[in-house]
Short mmCIF file of C-alpha atoms in Angstrom, two decimals:
data_model
loop_
_atom_site.label_atom_id
_atom_site.label_comp_id
_atom_site.label_asym_id
_atom_site.label_seq_id
_atom_site.Cartn_x
_atom_site.Cartn_y
_atom_site.Cartn_z
CA MET D 9 -38.37 7.90 43.73
CA SER D 10 -38.60 3.97 43.69
CA GLY D 11 -41.08 1.95 45.26
CA ASP D 12 -38.68 0.96 47.91
CA THR D 13 -38.25 4.57 49.14
CA ILE D 14 -40.57 5.75 51.82
CA PRO D 15 -41.39 9.31 51.46
CA PRO D 16 -42.30 11.77 54.41
CA HIS D 17 -45.97 10.91 55.61
CA LYS D 18 -48.20 11.21 58.75
CA LEU D 19 -50.77 8.78 59.66
CA TYR D 20 -53.65 9.56 61.94
CA SER D 21 -56.57 7.78 63.59
CA ASN D 22 -59.09 8.01 66.31
CA PRO D 23 -59.09 5.64 69.43
CA ASP D 24 -61.24 3.02 67.86
CA ASP D 25 -59.56 3.21 64.40
CA SER D 26 -63.02 4.15 62.73
CA VAL D 27 -61.47 7.31 61.27
CA ARG D 28 -58.13 7.12 59.72
CA SER D 29 -56.04 9.86 57.59
CA ILE D 30 -52.82 10.11 55.87
CA ASP D 31 -50.80 13.08 54.78
CA ILE D 32 -48.38 12.38 51.84
CA GLU D 33 -46.97 14.37 49.01
CA ASN D 34 -49.43 17.18 49.21
CA TRP D 35 -52.37 15.17 49.78
CA SER D 36 -54.67 14.58 52.58
CA ILE D 37 -56.90 11.50 52.65
CA THR D 38 -59.42 10.38 55.15
CA ALA D 39 -61.72 7.30 55.33
CA THR D 40 -64.16 6.16 57.89
CA SER D 41 -65.39 2.69 58.77
CA LEU D 42 -68.48 3.08 61.01
CA PRO D 43 -71.54 1.10 61.99
CA ILE D 44 -74.89 0.77 59.87
CA SER D 45 -77.08 3.91 60.04
CA THR D 46 -79.44 4.44 62.85
CA SER D 47 -83.31 4.31 62.20
CA LYS D 48 -83.36 8.16 62.48
CA GLU D 49 -80.60 8.52 59.90
CA ILE D 50 -82.24 5.93 57.47
CA ASP D 51 -85.52 8.07 57.89
CA ASP D 52 -83.54 11.11 57.16
CA ALA D 53 -81.75 9.65 53.99
CA HIS D 54 -85.19 8.28 52.85
CA GLU D 55 -86.44 12.04 52.83
CA GLN D 56 -83.44 13.42 51.33
CA LEU D 57 -83.72 11.01 48.44
CA ASN D 58 -87.17 11.82 47.67
CA GLY D 59 -88.63 8.46 48.93
CA LEU D 60 -86.24 6.04 47.77
CA PRO D 61 -86.44 2.84 49.90
CA ILE D 62 -82.96 2.77 51.81
CA PRO D 63 -81.06 -0.69 51.45
CA GLU D 64 -81.11 -3.21 54.31
CA MET D 65 -77.47 -2.19 55.33
CA PRO D 66 -76.76 1.53 54.77
CA PHE D 67 -73.47 2.91 56.11
CA GLY D 68 -74.49 6.48 56.03
CA ASN D 69 -71.65 7.87 57.91
CA ASN D 70 -68.86 6.27 55.91
CA TYR D 71 -66.89 8.30 53.44
CA LEU D 72 -63.61 8.37 51.51
CA ILE D 73 -62.33 11.99 50.81
CA LEU D 74 -59.11 13.13 48.95
CA LYS D 75 -57.91 16.63 49.08
CA HIS D 76 -55.01 17.92 46.89
CA ASN D 77 -53.80 20.70 49.24
CA PRO D 78 -52.04 23.00 46.79
CA THR D 79 -55.06 23.41 44.61
CA GLY D 80 -57.84 22.66 47.01
CA TRP D 81 -59.30 19.97 44.68
CA GLU D 82 -61.42 17.42 46.67
CA TYR D 83 -63.00 14.23 45.59
CA ARG D 84 -65.51 12.30 47.87
CA PHE D 85 -67.34 8.80 47.96
CA ASP D 86 -70.44 8.78 50.32
CA THR D 87 -73.55 6.83 50.58
CA LEU D 88 -75.96 9.30 50.00
CA ASN D 89 -74.52 10.24 46.84
CA ALA D 90 -74.20 6.72 45.75
CA LEU D 91 -77.80 6.09 46.28
CA LYS D 92 -78.77 9.22 44.18
CA GLY D 93 -77.47 7.22 41.36
CA VAL D 94 -80.32 4.70 41.71
CA LYS D 95 -83.22 5.13 39.51
CA LEU D 96 -86.42 6.36 41.28
CA GLY D 97 -89.39 6.13 39.12
CA GLU D 98 -90.49 3.93 36.17
CA LEU D 99 -87.53 1.97 34.70
CA GLY D 100 -87.00 2.93 31.10
CA GLU D 101 -84.75 2.06 28.05
CA GLY D 102 -80.98 1.95 29.27
CA ASP D 103 -81.76 1.78 33.00
CA GLY D 104 -80.91 -1.94 32.98
CA GLY D 105 -84.14 -3.03 34.72
CA VAL D 106 -84.01 -6.75 36.02
CA LYS D 107 -87.62 -8.05 35.93
CA VAL D 108 -87.93 -11.23 37.98
CA GLY D 109 -91.01 -12.80 39.74
CA TYR D 110 -89.78 -11.63 43.13
CA ALA D 111 -89.43 -7.90 42.48
CA GLN D 112 -92.95 -6.98 43.25
CA GLU D 113 -93.13 -9.03 46.37
CA TRP D 114 -89.65 -7.54 47.57
CA MET D 115 -90.71 -3.94 47.00
CA LYS D 116 -93.69 -4.58 49.15
CA SER D 117 -91.69 -6.04 51.91
CA ARG D 118 -90.10 -2.61 52.46
CA THR D 119 -93.69 -1.57 54.02
CA SER D 120 -94.01 -4.63 55.91
CA PRO D 121 -93.63 -3.97 59.71
CA THR D 122 -91.27 -6.98 60.10
CA SER D 123 -88.88 -5.34 57.64
CA GLU D 124 -85.56 -4.60 59.17
CA THR D 125 -85.51 -1.31 57.16
CA PRO D 126 -89.25 -0.42 56.42
CA MET D 127 -90.01 2.70 54.88
CA PRO D 128 -91.96 5.13 57.06
CA GLU D 129 -95.55 4.28 57.38
CA THR D 130 -96.58 7.76 56.00
CA SER D 131 -94.54 7.24 52.73
CA PRO D 132 -96.25 6.20 49.60
CA THR D 133 -94.50 3.25 47.71
CA LYS D 134 -92.70 4.68 44.57
CA PRO D 135 -91.43 2.49 41.75
CA TYR D 136 -87.66 2.33 41.72
CA ASP D 137 -84.69 0.10 40.72
CA TRP D 138 -85.10 -2.53 43.41
CA THR D 139 -81.41 -3.80 42.56
CA TYR D 140 -79.93 -0.53 43.62
CA THR D 141 -77.77 -0.30 40.57
CA THR D 142 -75.74 3.00 40.32
CA THR D 143 -72.93 4.24 38.12
CA TYR D 144 -71.91 6.61 40.87
CA GLY D 145 -68.08 6.82 40.72
CA GLY D 146 -67.38 9.48 43.33
CA HIS D 147 -67.87 13.24 42.99
CA THR D 148 -65.82 16.52 43.09
CA THR D 149 -67.01 18.52 46.29
CA GLU D 150 -68.29 22.24 46.03
CA ASN D 151 -64.90 23.11 47.70
CA THR D 152 -62.94 22.40 44.52
CA PRO D 153 -62.07 25.37 42.27
CA SER D 154 -64.61 25.53 39.41
CA ASP D 155 -61.99 25.48 36.61
CA ILE D 156 -60.64 22.04 37.59
CA ARG D 157 -62.73 19.54 35.70
CA TRP D 158 -62.42 15.89 34.35
CA VAL D 159 -61.73 15.80 30.62
CA PRO D 160 -61.58 12.82 28.25
CA ALA D 161 -58.45 10.99 28.19
CA ASP D 162 -56.12 10.99 25.26
CA PRO D 163 -56.10 7.53 23.98
CA GLU D 164 -52.84 7.99 22.29
CA ASN D 165 -51.06 9.19 25.58
CA ARG D 166 -49.80 6.30 27.44
CA SER D 167 -49.63 8.24 30.89
CA HIS D 168 -53.62 8.59 30.43
CA VAL D 169 -53.93 4.83 31.41
CA ILE D 170 -53.87 3.19 34.63
CA PRO D 171 -50.59 1.49 34.91
CA LEU D 172 -51.71 -2.21 35.96
CA ASP D 173 -47.88 -3.40 35.86
CA LYS D 174 -47.02 -0.87 38.49
CA LEU D 175 -49.94 -1.71 40.67
CA ALA D 176 -48.89 -5.42 40.46
CA ARG D 177 -45.62 -4.58 42.06
CA LYS D 178 -44.96 -5.56 45.62
CA ASP D 179 -44.71 -1.99 46.79
CA PRO D 180 -45.02 -1.18 50.64
CA ILE D 181 -48.50 -0.10 51.37
CA LEU D 182 -48.45 3.08 53.67
CA TYR D 183 -52.15 3.31 54.13
CA TYR D 184 -55.14 0.87 53.24
CA ALA D 185 -58.83 1.53 53.99
CA GLU D 186 -62.08 -0.25 53.02
CA VAL D 187 -65.17 1.81 53.04
CA ARG D 188 -68.64 0.11 52.70
CA LEU D 189 -71.33 2.41 51.56
CA PHE D 190 -74.41 0.01 51.21
CA GLU D 191 -75.48 -3.53 51.13
CA ASP D 192 -78.80 -5.51 50.52
CA GLU D 193 -79.75 -9.04 49.97
CA LEU D 194 -82.84 -8.38 47.67
CA HIS D 195 -85.08 -10.34 49.90
CA ASP D 196 -82.95 -13.14 49.79
CA ASN D 197 -82.68 -13.59 46.06
CA GLY D 198 -79.27 -11.99 45.66
CA SER D 199 -77.09 -9.25 46.66
CA SER D 200 -76.27 -5.63 45.81
CA GLN D 201 -73.38 -3.81 47.45
CA TYR D 202 -71.00 -0.98 46.96
CA ILE D 203 -67.59 -0.83 48.49
CA VAL D 204 -64.53 1.48 48.05
CA ARG D 205 -60.98 0.50 48.67
CA ILE D 206 -58.00 2.67 48.61
CA ARG D 207 -54.04 1.89 49.00
CA VAL D 208 -51.32 4.39 49.25
CA MET D 209 -47.93 3.19 48.08
CA PRO D 210 -44.79 5.26 48.21
CA THR D 211 -44.97 6.45 44.55
CA SER D 212 -48.80 6.59 44.03
CA PHE D 213 -52.41 5.93 45.42
CA PHE D 214 -55.11 3.68 43.80
CA ILE D 215 -58.82 3.67 44.50
CA LEU D 216 -61.21 0.86 43.41
CA ALA D 217 -64.83 1.89 43.82
CA ARG D 218 -67.12 -1.40 43.04
CA PHE D 219 -70.67 -1.83 42.55
CA THR D 220 -71.66 -5.44 42.54
CA LEU D 221 -75.01 -7.04 41.76
CA ARG D 222 -76.08 -10.61 41.81
CA VAL D 223 -79.72 -11.58 41.15
CA ASP D 224 -79.84 -15.43 41.61
CA ASN D 225 -80.50 -17.26 38.29
CA VAL D 226 -80.87 -13.95 36.31
CA LEU D 227 -77.53 -12.07 36.14
CA PHE D 228 -74.40 -10.65 37.62
CA ARG D 229 -73.38 -7.03 36.95
CA THR D 230 -70.28 -4.90 38.20
CA TYR D 231 -69.62 -1.20 37.81
CA ASP D 232 -65.99 -0.46 38.73
CA THR D 233 -64.32 3.05 39.06
CA ARG D 234 -60.69 2.96 39.20
CA ILE D 235 -58.56 6.28 40.26
CA TYR D 236 -55.00 6.40 39.98
CA HIS D 237 -52.34 9.29 40.85
CA SER D 238 -48.61 8.98 40.57
CA PHE D 239 -46.79 11.13 42.98
CA ILE D 240 -43.85 11.23 40.41
CA PRO D 241 -44.33 13.91 37.56
CA GLU D 242 -44.10 12.59 34.01
CA PRO D 243 -40.49 13.16 33.01
CA ASP D 244 -41.40 13.94 29.38
CA LEU D 245 -43.54 17.01 30.14
CA GLU D 246 -41.91 20.59 29.99
CA GLU D 247 -44.06 21.85 32.80
CA PRO D 248 -45.08 18.64 34.87
CA VAL D 249 -48.63 19.13 36.28
CA PRO D 250 -50.02 16.51 38.69
CA PHE D 251 -52.98 14.71 37.34
CA ILE D 252 -55.30 11.90 38.14
CA VAL D 253 -56.59 9.20 35.80
CA LYS D 254 -60.19 7.65 36.40
CA GLU D 255 -61.52 4.54 34.67
CA MET D 256 -65.06 3.63 34.77
CA SER D 257 -66.45 0.18 33.48
CA GLY D 258 -69.68 -1.57 33.53
CA TRP D 259 -70.00 -5.11 32.93
CA GLU D 260 -72.82 -7.69 33.03
CA ALA D 261 -73.68 -11.34 32.00
CA PRO D 262 -76.38 -13.90 32.63
CA TYR D 263 -76.18 -15.93 35.87
CA ASP D 264 -75.55 -19.17 34.04
CA VAL D 265 -72.58 -17.79 32.02
CA ILE D 266 -70.68 -16.83 35.22
CA LYS D 267 -71.72 -20.18 36.78
CA ARG D 268 -70.02 -22.09 34.27
CA HIS D 269 -66.68 -20.57 35.32
CA LEU D 270 -66.80 -22.00 38.77
CA PRO D 271 -63.53 -23.62 39.86
CA LYS D 272 -65.67 -26.60 41.23
CA ARG D 273 -69.14 -27.27 40.03
CA ASP D 274 -70.58 -28.09 43.32
CA ASP D 275 -69.23 -25.11 45.21
CA LEU D 276 -71.35 -21.88 44.69
CA THR D 277 -69.33 -19.84 47.13
CA PRO D 278 -67.43 -17.92 44.66
CA LEU D 279 -70.78 -16.49 43.23
CA THR D 280 -70.80 -14.53 46.47
CA ASP D 281 -67.49 -13.10 46.00
CA PRO D 282 -67.23 -9.66 44.29
CA GLY D 283 -63.62 -10.42 43.21
CA PHE D 284 -64.55 -13.56 41.36
CA ILE D 285 -67.55 -11.98 39.77
CA ALA D 286 -65.55 -9.11 38.52
CA GLN D 287 -62.48 -11.30 37.28
CA THR D 288 -64.92 -13.57 35.36
CA LEU D 289 -67.01 -10.80 33.88
CA THR D 290 -63.93 -9.03 32.67
CA SER D 291 -62.50 -12.20 31.08
CA LEU D 292 -65.32 -12.34 28.90
CA PRO D 293 -65.29 -10.93 25.57
CA LYS D 294 -66.59 -7.23 25.28
CA SER D 295 -69.12 -8.17 22.76
CA VAL D 296 -70.78 -10.61 25.51
CA ALA D 297 -70.28 -8.63 28.57
CA GLN D 298 -70.20 -4.90 27.29
CA ASN D 299 -72.72 -4.92 24.64
CA ARG D 300 -75.94 -3.06 25.19
CA ARG D 301 -77.45 -4.80 22.14
CA THR D 302 -76.70 -8.26 23.34
CA PRO D 303 -80.18 -10.39 22.66
CA GLY D 304 -81.94 -10.66 25.85
CA GLY D 305 -79.68 -8.44 27.74
CA SER D 306 -80.73 -5.58 29.89
CA GLY D 307 -79.45 -2.81 27.55
CA TRP D 308 -78.07 -1.06 30.71
CA ARG D 309 -76.39 2.15 29.74
CA GLY D 310 -73.66 1.62 32.26
CA LEU D 311 -72.04 -1.00 30.10
CA GLY D 312 -68.67 -0.12 28.50
CA THR D 313 -65.61 1.71 29.58
CA LYS D 314 -64.73 5.49 29.66
CA VAL D 315 -61.61 6.96 30.80
CA GLU D 316 -61.02 10.76 32.09
CA CYS D 317 -58.22 12.77 33.49
CA CYS D 318 -58.08 15.75 36.06
CA PHE D 319 -55.11 18.09 35.83
CA LEU D 320 -54.35 19.83 39.00
CA LYS D 321 -52.94 23.26 38.12
CA THR D 322 -52.13 25.34 40.90
CA GLN D 323 -52.46 28.42 38.81
CA ASN D 324 -56.04 27.72 38.62
CA ILE D 325 -56.83 28.70 42.26
CA ALA D 326 -59.02 31.44 42.21
CA THR D 327 -57.82 34.53 44.36
CA THR D 328 -59.77 37.33 45.60
CA THR D 329 -58.64 41.04 46.35
CA GLU D 330 -59.81 43.11 49.32
CA PRO D 331 -61.67 46.33 47.88
CA GLN D 332 -59.48 49.48 48.15
#
């Protein structure tokens, strides 16, 4: 199948287009784009997260879910699980703590009656990562057969790499969704946000889940999770098995380093663009932007790149037999 050949598929949406789905090549994919959580939903999330203060703009009803129908494998992105990746408690080595003069003031603001997302009055303030840094890259749901797991990719296998050349082609986009999970302006001292995007083409689908952090005059940080699946079996396999490639990468650099890459010195607008931030970070040498031992760096354990694969073998589906 070429990128110009459109495979059979079905698109679904509710009347206001806030829930959209596609069925294609044994896959069912659904994404939601709903408003910010209500006050009650924020309080419930605060309790479920053991007292973690909730970001200013949580989209608790948003999610992206993929299901491989022949195997029952499911993978999901949602706000609650993204926030479970935020450190609750005193930050230690590897947590990537950002220490600035505003941090304590910002944390206290969450208990102020004028805060847009205050913590419940009965909740004590707990130490936590005020930047909402998370290395969440989605999760396999409990509906997935237990013997289908992510395994380290084979660095010698070319098919275990996301094919950027194929993704750069101008193939038709059959389905696209942008799923916002949370955003916070860090008490006007920067921005922390998590957005998931998916596009489905005739021969594949691609997901980019991106956490972006900007702490003004301190640093920039990005954690990307890329997921790729080709609908076309690998021709060199004796028994072609559908599989998914997942690449997780963390990058960070001081604020001034990224600022020096501005196209126009007096225009700071690109510094609020996650795309520009990620592009600039990934253009830097890994010894600078992915080195936990960089002098003066945060030592964040999320730095670096890891690639995994998940093989969707239909024979792995568990079966049950009725008692005789």
